[in-house]
Each structure stands twice: as C-alpha cells, then as structure tokens.
PDB file of C-alpha atoms in Angstrom:
ATOM      1  CA  MET A   1     -24.214 279.585  78.735  1.00 50.00           C
ATOM      2  CA  PRO A   2     -23.676 275.853  78.414  1.00 51.00           C
ATOM      3  CA  SER A   3     -20.098 274.715  77.685  1.00 51.00           C
ATOM      4  CA  PRO A   4     -19.602 272.820  74.518  1.00 51.00           C
ATOM      5  CA  VAL A   5     -19.153 269.068  74.959  1.00 51.00           C
ATOM      6  CA  MET A   6     -16.242 267.712  73.022  1.00 54.00           C
ATOM      7  CA  PRO A   7     -16.850 264.220  71.628  1.00 55.00           C
ATOM      8  CA  PRO A   8     -14.189 261.630  72.391  1.00 55.00           C
ATOM      9  CA  PRO A   9     -11.723 260.998  69.599  1.00 56.00           C
ATOM     10  CA  PRO A  10     -12.642 258.055  67.424  1.00 57.00           C
ATOM     11  CA  ALA A  11     -10.964 254.788  68.264  1.00 54.00           C
ATOM     12  CA  PRO A  12      -8.393 253.709  65.690  1.00 54.00           C
ATOM     13  CA  THR A  13      -9.555 250.924  63.463  1.00 52.00           C
ATOM     14  CA  VAL A  14      -7.610 247.988  62.226  1.00 49.00           C
ATOM     15  CA  GLY A  15      -8.195 246.237  58.936  1.00 51.00           C
ATOM     16  CA  ASN A  16     -11.961 245.893  58.566  1.00 52.00           C
ATOM     17  CA  GLY A  17     -12.810 248.815  60.821  1.00 53.00           C
ATOM     18  CA  ALA A  18     -12.976 246.910  64.147  1.00 52.00           C
ATOM     19  CA  ALA A  19     -11.381 248.542  67.118  1.00 52.00           C
ATOM     20  CA  PRO A  20      -8.305 246.758  68.462  1.00 52.00           C
ATOM     21  CA  ILE A  21      -8.591 244.933  71.794  1.00 52.00           C
ATOM     22  CA  ASN A  22      -6.158 246.055  74.424  1.00 53.00           C
ATOM     23  CA  VAL A  23      -4.507 243.014  76.052  1.00 47.00           C
ATOM     24  CA  LEU A  24      -3.261 243.710  79.509  1.00 49.00           C
ATOM     25  CA  GLU A  25       0.046 242.109  80.430  1.00 53.00           C
ATOM     26  CA  PRO A  26      -0.246 239.935  83.550  1.00 53.00           C
ATOM     27  CA  ALA A  27       1.199 241.522  86.612  1.00 52.00           C
ATOM     28  CA  PRO A  28       4.233 239.774  88.000  1.00 52.00           C
ATOM     29  CA  GLN A  29       3.401 237.555  90.934  1.00 53.00           C
ATOM     30  CA  VAL A  30       5.105 238.518  94.136  1.00 50.00           C
ATOM     31  CA  GLY A  31       6.840 235.870  96.202  1.00 47.00           C
ATOM     32  CA  HIS A  32       7.112 233.251  93.409  1.00 46.00           C
ATOM     33  CA  THR A  33      10.561 232.278  92.206  1.00 48.00           C
ATOM     34  CA  GLN A  34      11.474 230.354  89.099  1.00 48.00           C
ATOM     35  CA  PRO A  35      12.854 226.842  89.690  1.00 47.00           C
ATOM     36  CA  PRO A  36      16.610 226.797  89.456  1.00 46.00           C
ATOM     37  CA  SER A  37      18.017 225.366  86.303  1.00 45.00           C
ATOM     38  CA  VAL A  38      19.630 221.971  86.654  1.00 47.00           C
ATOM     39  CA  ASP A  39      23.355 222.246  86.215  1.00 53.00           C
ATOM     40  CA  GLY A  40      25.457 219.827  84.210  1.00 51.00           C
ATOM     41  CA  PRO A  41      26.931 216.656  85.741  1.00 52.00           C
ATOM     42  CA  ARG A  42      29.331 217.079  88.607  1.00 54.00           C
ATOM     43  CA  SER A  43      31.834 214.797  86.885  1.00 54.00           C
ATOM     44  CA  PRO A  44      31.729 215.196  83.077  1.00 59.00           C
ATOM     45  CA  LEU A  45      34.454 212.573  82.610  1.00 52.00           C
ATOM     46  CA  LEU A  46      32.508 209.998  84.609  1.00 50.00           C
ATOM     47  CA  ALA A  47      29.346 210.828  82.692  1.00 54.00           C
ATOM     48  CA  LYS A  48      31.189 210.402  79.398  1.00 55.00           C
ATOM     49  CA  LEU A  49      32.707 207.068  80.431  1.00 51.00           C
ATOM     50  CA  THR A  50      29.279 205.729  81.367  1.00 52.00           C
ATOM     51  CA  GLY A  51      27.347 207.323  78.514  1.00 53.00           C
ATOM     52  CA  VAL A  52      26.304 203.914  77.173  1.00 49.00           C
ATOM     53  CA  THR A  53      25.395 202.282  80.457  1.00 59.00           C
ATOM     54  CA  SER A  54      23.802 199.112  79.112  1.00 64.00           C
ATOM     55  CA  ILE A  55      26.732 198.298  76.835  1.00 71.00           C
ATOM     56  CA  ALA A  56      29.215 199.000  79.631  1.00 70.00           C
ATOM     57  CA  THR A  57      27.317 196.709  81.982  1.00 76.00           C
ATOM     58  CA  VAL A  58      27.166 193.858  79.468  1.00 81.00           C
ATOM     59  CA  ALA A  59      30.852 194.298  78.642  1.00 82.00           C
ATOM     60  CA  ALA A  60      31.729 194.269  82.337  1.00 83.00           C
ATOM     61  CA  ALA A  61      29.780 191.055  82.895  1.00 87.00           C
ATOM     62  CA  GLY A  62      31.494 189.440  79.896  1.00 91.00           C
ATOM     63  CA  ILE A  63      34.954 190.432  81.106  1.00 92.00           C
ATOM     64  CA  VAL A  64      34.244 189.024  84.565  1.00 92.00           C
ATOM     65  CA  VAL A  65      33.039 185.728  83.080  1.00 94.00           C
ATOM     66  CA  VAL A  66      36.146 185.450  80.882  1.00 95.00           C
ATOM     67  CA  GLY A  67      38.327 186.237  83.886  1.00 95.00           C
ATOM     68  CA  ILE A  68      36.674 183.532  85.968  1.00 96.00           C
ATOM     69  CA  LEU A  69      37.153 180.987  83.182  1.00 96.00           C
ATOM     70  CA  ALA A  70      40.814 181.989  82.895  1.00 96.00           C
ATOM     71  CA  VAL A  71      41.369 181.529  86.633  1.00 96.00           C
ATOM     72  CA  VAL A  72      39.690 178.128  86.564  1.00 96.00           C
ATOM     73  CA  GLY A  73      41.682 177.076  83.487  1.00 96.00           C
ATOM     74  CA  GLY A  74      44.978 178.238  84.955  1.00 95.00           C
ATOM     75  CA  ASN A  75      44.405 176.384  88.203  1.00 95.00           C
ATOM     76  CA  TYR A  76      43.405 173.269  86.285  1.00 96.00           C
ATOM     77  CA  ASP A  77      46.599 173.469  84.224  1.00 94.00           C
ATOM     78  CA  LYS A  78      48.759 173.660  87.343  1.00 94.00           C
ATOM     79  CA  GLN A  79      46.816 170.797  88.902  1.00 95.00           C
ATOM     80  CA  VAL A  80      47.497 168.614  85.848  1.00 96.00           C
ATOM     81  CA  VAL A  81      51.227 169.372  86.128  1.00 96.00           C
ATOM     82  CA  HIS A  82      51.112 168.449  89.805  1.00 96.00           C
ATOM     83  CA  ASP A  83      49.320 165.181  89.058  1.00 96.00           C
ATOM     84  CA  GLN A  84      51.948 164.266  86.452  1.00 94.00           C
ATOM     85  CA  LEU A  85      54.941 165.029  88.665  1.00 95.00           C
ATOM     86  CA  VAL A  86      53.802 163.290  91.846  1.00 95.00           C
ATOM     87  CA  PRO A  87      53.892 159.728  90.379  1.00 94.00           C
ATOM     88  CA  GLN A  88      57.545 160.249  89.377  1.00 92.00           C
ATOM     89  CA  LYS A  89      58.440 160.186  93.099  1.00 94.00           C
ATOM     90  CA  ILE A  90      61.438 162.482  92.645  1.00 95.00           C
ATOM     91  CA  VAL A  91      62.897 163.719  95.923  1.00 95.00           C
ATOM     92  CA  PHE A  92      65.574 166.375  96.327  1.00 96.00           C
ATOM     93  CA  PRO A  93      68.693 165.352  98.248  1.00 94.00           C
ATOM     94  CA  ALA A  94      68.592 165.979 101.972  1.00 94.00           C
ATOM     95  CA  ALA A  95      70.164 169.062 103.481  1.00 91.00           C
ATOM     96  CA  ASN A  96      73.145 167.115 104.835  1.00 92.00           C
ATOM     97  CA  SER A  97      73.663 165.115 101.631  1.00 90.00           C
ATOM     98  CA  PRO A  98      76.826 165.730  99.574  1.00 90.00           C
ATOM     99  CA  ALA A  99      74.650 165.375  96.462  1.00 89.00           C
ATOM    100  CA  LEU A 100      72.798 168.583  97.335  1.00 91.00           C
ATOM    101  CA  LEU A 101      74.023 171.136  94.806  1.00 93.00           C
ATOM    102  CA  PRO A 102      73.874 174.920  95.409  1.00 92.00           C
ATOM    103  CA  GLY A 103      71.098 175.445  92.852  1.00 92.00           C
ATOM    104  CA  ILE A 104      68.625 173.227  94.695  1.00 95.00           C
ATOM    105  CA  LYS A 105      69.379 173.987  98.350  1.00 94.00           C
ATOM    106  CA  GLN A 106      66.030 175.775  98.776  1.00 95.00           C
ATOM    107  CA  PHE A 107      64.236 172.489  98.013  1.00 96.00           C
ATOM    108  CA  ALA A 108      66.384 170.183 100.167  1.00 95.00           C
ATOM    109  CA  GLY A 109      64.507 167.034 101.153  1.00 95.00           C
ATOM    110  CA  GLN A 110      61.285 168.053  99.383  1.00 96.00           C
ATOM    111  CA  LYS A 111      59.246 166.021  96.922  1.00 96.00           C
ATOM    112  CA  LEU A 112      59.137 167.386  93.376  1.00 96.00           C
ATOM    113  CA  VAL A 113      55.496 168.362  92.841  1.00 96.00           C
ATOM    114  CA  ASN A 114      55.375 171.698  90.978  1.00 96.00           C
ATOM    115  CA  GLY A 115      56.812 173.547  88.007  1.00 95.00           C
ATOM    116  CA  GLU A 116      59.287 175.676  89.930  1.00 95.00           C
ATOM    117  CA  GLN A 117      60.841 172.592  91.508  1.00 96.00           C
ATOM    118  CA  ALA A 118      60.882 170.832  88.136  1.00 96.00           C
ATOM    119  CA  LYS A 119      62.870 173.648  86.555  1.00 96.00           C
ATOM    120  CA  ALA A 120      65.394 173.732  89.397  1.00 96.00           C
ATOM    121  CA  TYR A 121      65.868 169.941  89.348  1.00 97.00           C
ATOM    122  CA  ALA A 122      66.246 169.874  85.554  1.00 96.00           C
ATOM    123  CA  ASN A 123      68.733 172.736  85.225  1.00 95.00           C
ATOM    124  CA  ASN A 124      70.572 172.732  88.541  1.00 95.00           C
ATOM    125  CA  PHE A 125      70.792 169.019  89.245  1.00 95.00           C
ATOM    126  CA  ILE A 126      70.352 166.802  86.179  1.00 95.00           C
ATOM    127  CA  ASN A 127      72.097 169.175  83.787  1.00 94.00           C
ATOM    128  CA  VAL A 128      75.053 169.577  86.180  1.00 94.00           C
ATOM    129  CA  HIS A 129      75.577 165.817  86.287  1.00 93.00           C
ATOM    130  CA  LEU A 130      75.131 165.445  82.534  1.00 94.00           C
ATOM    131  CA  SER A 131      77.815 168.062  81.918  1.00 92.00           C
ATOM    132  CA  LYS A 132      80.313 165.782  83.687  1.00 92.00           C
ATOM    133  CA  ILE A 133      79.650 162.833  81.367  1.00 92.00           C
ATOM    134  CA  ALA A 134      81.652 162.445  78.170  1.00 87.00           C
ATOM    135  CA  GLY A 135      83.537 165.666  78.791  1.00 87.00           C
ATOM    136  CA  GLY A 136      80.428 167.827  78.500  1.00 87.00           C
ATOM    137  CA  GLU A 137      79.342 166.464  75.120  1.00 90.00           C
ATOM    138  CA  THR A 138      75.647 166.155  74.381  1.00 91.00           C
ATOM    139  CA  TYR A 139      73.680 163.019  73.608  1.00 93.00           C
ATOM    140  CA  ALA A 140      73.736 163.817  69.894  1.00 93.00           C
ATOM    141  CA  GLN A 141      77.518 164.058  69.846  1.00 93.00           C
ATOM    142  CA  VAL A 142      78.067 160.879  71.872  1.00 94.00           C
ATOM    143  CA  SER A 143      75.473 159.014  69.802  1.00 93.00           C
ATOM    144  CA  THR A 144      77.305 159.913  66.611  1.00 93.00           C
ATOM    145  CA  ALA A 145      80.586 158.693  68.064  1.00 93.00           C
ATOM    146  CA  ALA A 146      78.963 155.476  69.327  1.00 92.00           C
ATOM    147  CA  LEU A 147      77.578 154.720  65.881  1.00 93.00           C
ATOM    148  CA  ALA A 148      81.056 155.103  64.431  1.00 92.00           C
ATOM    149  CA  ALA A 149      82.475 152.718  67.055  1.00 91.00           C
ATOM    150  CA  PRO A 150      79.740 150.155  67.836  1.00 89.00           C
ATOM    151  CA  LYS A 151      82.098 147.993  69.959  1.00 91.00           C
ATOM    152  CA  ASN A 152      83.095 150.814  72.280  1.00 93.00           C
ATOM    153  CA  VAL A 153      81.390 149.934  75.586  1.00 93.00           C
ATOM    154  CA  LYS A 154      82.177 153.257  77.235  1.00 93.00           C
ATOM    155  CA  LEU A 155      80.534 155.255  74.459  1.00 93.00           C
ATOM    156  CA  ALA A 156      77.482 152.982  74.610  1.00 93.00           C
ATOM    157  CA  GLU A 157      77.123 153.527  78.355  1.00 94.00           C
ATOM    158  CA  GLU A 158      77.563 157.293  78.022  1.00 93.00           C
ATOM    159  CA  LYS A 159      75.022 157.329  75.215  1.00 94.00           C
ATOM    160  CA  ALA A 160      72.418 155.517  77.349  1.00 94.00           C
ATOM    161  CA  THR A 161      73.056 157.712  80.380  1.00 94.00           C
ATOM    162  CA  LEU A 162      72.835 160.944  78.393  1.00 95.00           C
ATOM    163  CA  PHE A 163      69.673 159.773  76.671  1.00 95.00           C
ATOM    164  CA  GLN A 164      67.919 159.014  79.938  1.00 95.00           C
ATOM    165  CA  GLY A 165      69.126 162.177  81.635  1.00 94.00           C
ATOM    166  CA  GLU A 166      68.244 164.531  78.797  1.00 95.00           C
ATOM    167  CA  THR A 167      64.855 162.861  78.340  1.00 95.00           C
ATOM    168  CA  LEU A 168      63.984 163.340  82.011  1.00 95.00           C
ATOM    169  CA  ARG A 169      65.312 166.897  81.923  1.00 95.00           C
ATOM    170  CA  GLY A 170      63.167 167.672  78.877  1.00 95.00           C
ATOM    171  CA  LEU A 171      60.053 166.263  80.538  1.00 95.00           C
ATOM    172  CA  LEU A 172      60.644 168.310  83.664  1.00 96.00           C
ATOM    173  CA  LEU A 173      61.199 171.503  81.680  1.00 96.00           C
ATOM    174  CA  ASN A 174      58.035 170.780  79.703  1.00 96.00           C
ATOM    175  CA  ALA A 175      56.127 170.463  82.979  1.00 96.00           C
ATOM    176  CA  TRP A 176      57.632 173.746  84.152  1.00 96.00           C
ATOM    177  CA  GLY A 177      56.576 175.429  80.903  1.00 96.00           C
ATOM    178  CA  TRP A 178      52.956 174.349  81.282  1.00 96.00           C
ATOM    179  CA  SER A 179      53.009 175.370  84.920  1.00 96.00           C
ATOM    180  CA  LEU A 180      54.223 178.815  83.889  1.00 96.00           C
ATOM    181  CA  VAL A 181      51.402 179.056  81.335  1.00 96.00           C
ATOM    182  CA  GLY A 182      48.893 178.175  84.044  1.00 95.00           C
ATOM    183  CA  THR A 183      50.316 180.837  86.344  1.00 95.00           C
ATOM    184  CA  LEU A 184      50.153 183.540  83.652  1.00 96.00           C
ATOM    185  CA  VAL A 185      46.615 182.562  82.664  1.00 96.00           C
ATOM    186  CA  THR A 186      45.519 182.690  86.298  1.00 96.00           C
ATOM    187  CA  LEU A 187      47.101 186.127  86.720  1.00 97.00           C
ATOM    188  CA  ALA A 188      45.432 187.371  83.536  1.00 96.00           C
ATOM    189  CA  GLY A 189      42.122 186.032  84.808  1.00 96.00           C
ATOM    190  CA  TRP A 190      42.352 187.988  88.054  1.00 96.00           C
ATOM    191  CA  ILE A 191      43.261 191.134  86.125  1.00 96.00           C
ATOM    192  CA  LEU A 192      40.214 190.675  83.876  1.00 95.00           C
ATOM    193  CA  ILE A 193      37.979 190.163  86.887  1.00 95.00           C
ATOM    194  CA  LEU A 194      39.308 193.370  88.452  1.00 94.00           C
ATOM    195  CA  LEU A 195      38.769 195.329  85.218  1.00 90.00           C
ATOM    196  CA  GLY A 196      35.269 193.929  84.880  1.00 89.00           C
ATOM    197  CA  VAL A 197      34.380 194.945  88.429  1.00 88.00           C
ATOM    198  CA  ILE A 198      35.715 198.466  87.809  1.00 84.00           C
ATOM    199  CA  LEU A 199      33.791 198.764  84.535  1.00 81.00           C
ATOM    200  CA  PHE A 200      30.649 197.494  86.252  1.00 78.00           C
ATOM    201  CA  ALA A 201      31.122 199.987  89.102  1.00 77.00           C
ATOM    202  CA  LEU A 202      31.414 203.007  86.781  1.00 71.00           C
ATOM    203  CA  PRO A 203      27.639 203.261  86.084  1.00 67.00           C
ATOM    204  CA  LEU A 204      26.968 202.964  89.810  1.00 66.00           C
ATOM    205  CA  ALA A 205      29.479 205.721  90.512  1.00 63.00           C
ATOM    206  CA  ASN A 206      27.916 207.876  87.780  1.00 59.00           C
ATOM    207  CA  TRP A 207      24.483 207.403  89.356  1.00 60.00           C
ATOM    208  CA  GLN A 208      25.823 208.235  92.805  1.00 62.00           C
ATOM    209  CA  VAL A 209      27.811 211.312  91.741  1.00 58.00           C
ATOM    210  CA  ASN A 210      25.740 212.781  88.906  1.00 56.00           C
ATOM    211  CA  LEU A 211      22.224 211.358  88.636  1.00 54.00           C
ATOM    212  CA  ARG A 212      21.389 211.023  92.332  1.00 54.00           C
ATOM    213  CA  GLY A 213      22.592 214.528  93.102  1.00 52.00           C
ATOM    214  CA  ARG A 214      20.539 215.942  90.242  1.00 54.00           C
ATOM    215  CA  ARG A 215      17.360 214.176  91.438  1.00 51.00           C
ATOM    216  CA  GLN A 216      17.862 215.435  94.986  1.00 48.00           C
ATOM    217  CA  ALA A 217      18.307 219.007  93.704  1.00 48.00           C
ATOM    218  CA  THR A 218      15.113 218.722  91.627  1.00 51.00           C
ATOM    219  CA  ALA A 219      13.133 217.269  94.542  1.00 49.00           C
ATOM    220  CA  ALA A 220      14.259 220.073  96.842  1.00 46.00           C
ATOM    221  CA  VAL A 221      12.676 222.784  94.598  1.00 49.00           C
TER     222      VAL A 221
END
C-alpha cells in the first residue's frame, strides 16, 4: 500500500504574497584582522600648542624679525654713544696718579668711550670735585649768590667752574642713559629671537612627535 506523500508546508508570504528571500550572512574570513585604530597624539599639550600651525609659523617669523631689528637698533644706539664720546678725548687718570679716585680705579689710564665709563667719570670723578667747590653748593645756589654780589670775583669763578663741570657731567650721564637704552633693547631683541625660534620649532616638534609617528603606524598596517 503506497504511503501518503505529505506536501511541503506553504512558504510564508510577505505583503503582496511573494515569498521572502533568505539572505545569507557572509561567513567571517579567517586570517584577516581589522586595521588597528589610530590612537590620539602622543603629546596632547604639544598638539594643542601647535593647533594653528600656519598662524604660529607667521607669528614666529614676525617675532624673529622684530628681534633682529631690536638687536640692530640697540647696537646702533651704542655705536652713536661711542662716536660722541671719542671726540671728547677724556682720559682717566693713570694708576699712579694722585688724581685717581677710588670710584674710577677700574678705568685707570683708559680713554672714555662707552656709557659705563661715562657714568663712572661723571659721578665718581667730576661730581667729587664739584662737591669741594663753594662748600658743596650747587651751580644754582652759587649763581644766585653771584647775581646778588656782581663784584665778587670768587663767586664768579665758582659759578663758571660749577657751570662747566655740571654741564659736562650732565652730558656724560645723558650718554650713559642712551647707552643703557641700547643695551636693554639689544637684550630684548635677543630674547625675542629666542622666543621666535622656539615658537617656530613647536610645529616641527609636533610633526616629529605626533604626526610622523602616526604616519609610520598607519604605513606599517
């Protein structure tokens, strides 16, 4: 007796009666590994400092240029002071001279050619001698007394001596002041150059530490 043949169950229909299509999931490939994810920068602080590389580079170049101009200007200022002092032909007393005062011993026998020497000569030589004239009175005080006694020869001589001495002292101190300005400007210029070089080197350091390492890791995959 033949066995009954059971018909296969009807395929479920979706929507308009069409049978759904079974989509097979792809089998995982053996031996293939996913590329490693690129980590963040090795130095986050360095990456943050050089986040705007173009602006940092332009700023660094500008700072270096300003620093160079400052150095040139400072040296020019000191050269002008030197050129103004040399024609005066002021020479410090020799080492064995009784006129050599304690405040100028370090410049014994030298020609006065720079701001440091000008300050020492003005304060430790001229001013010492001026303090011994007219009992330590200034030119203004002696001039007032000389005007009140126009026939007093001694007051007239003291007035002339104090005027010449204080004028020369003022000129020397003025030269020292400009020399000091030149020195400070030159120092500021070198500091600016150093800062500019550091700022310019930051993007290079960021590329070396962060970007180059990341490219090498990507190329090695």
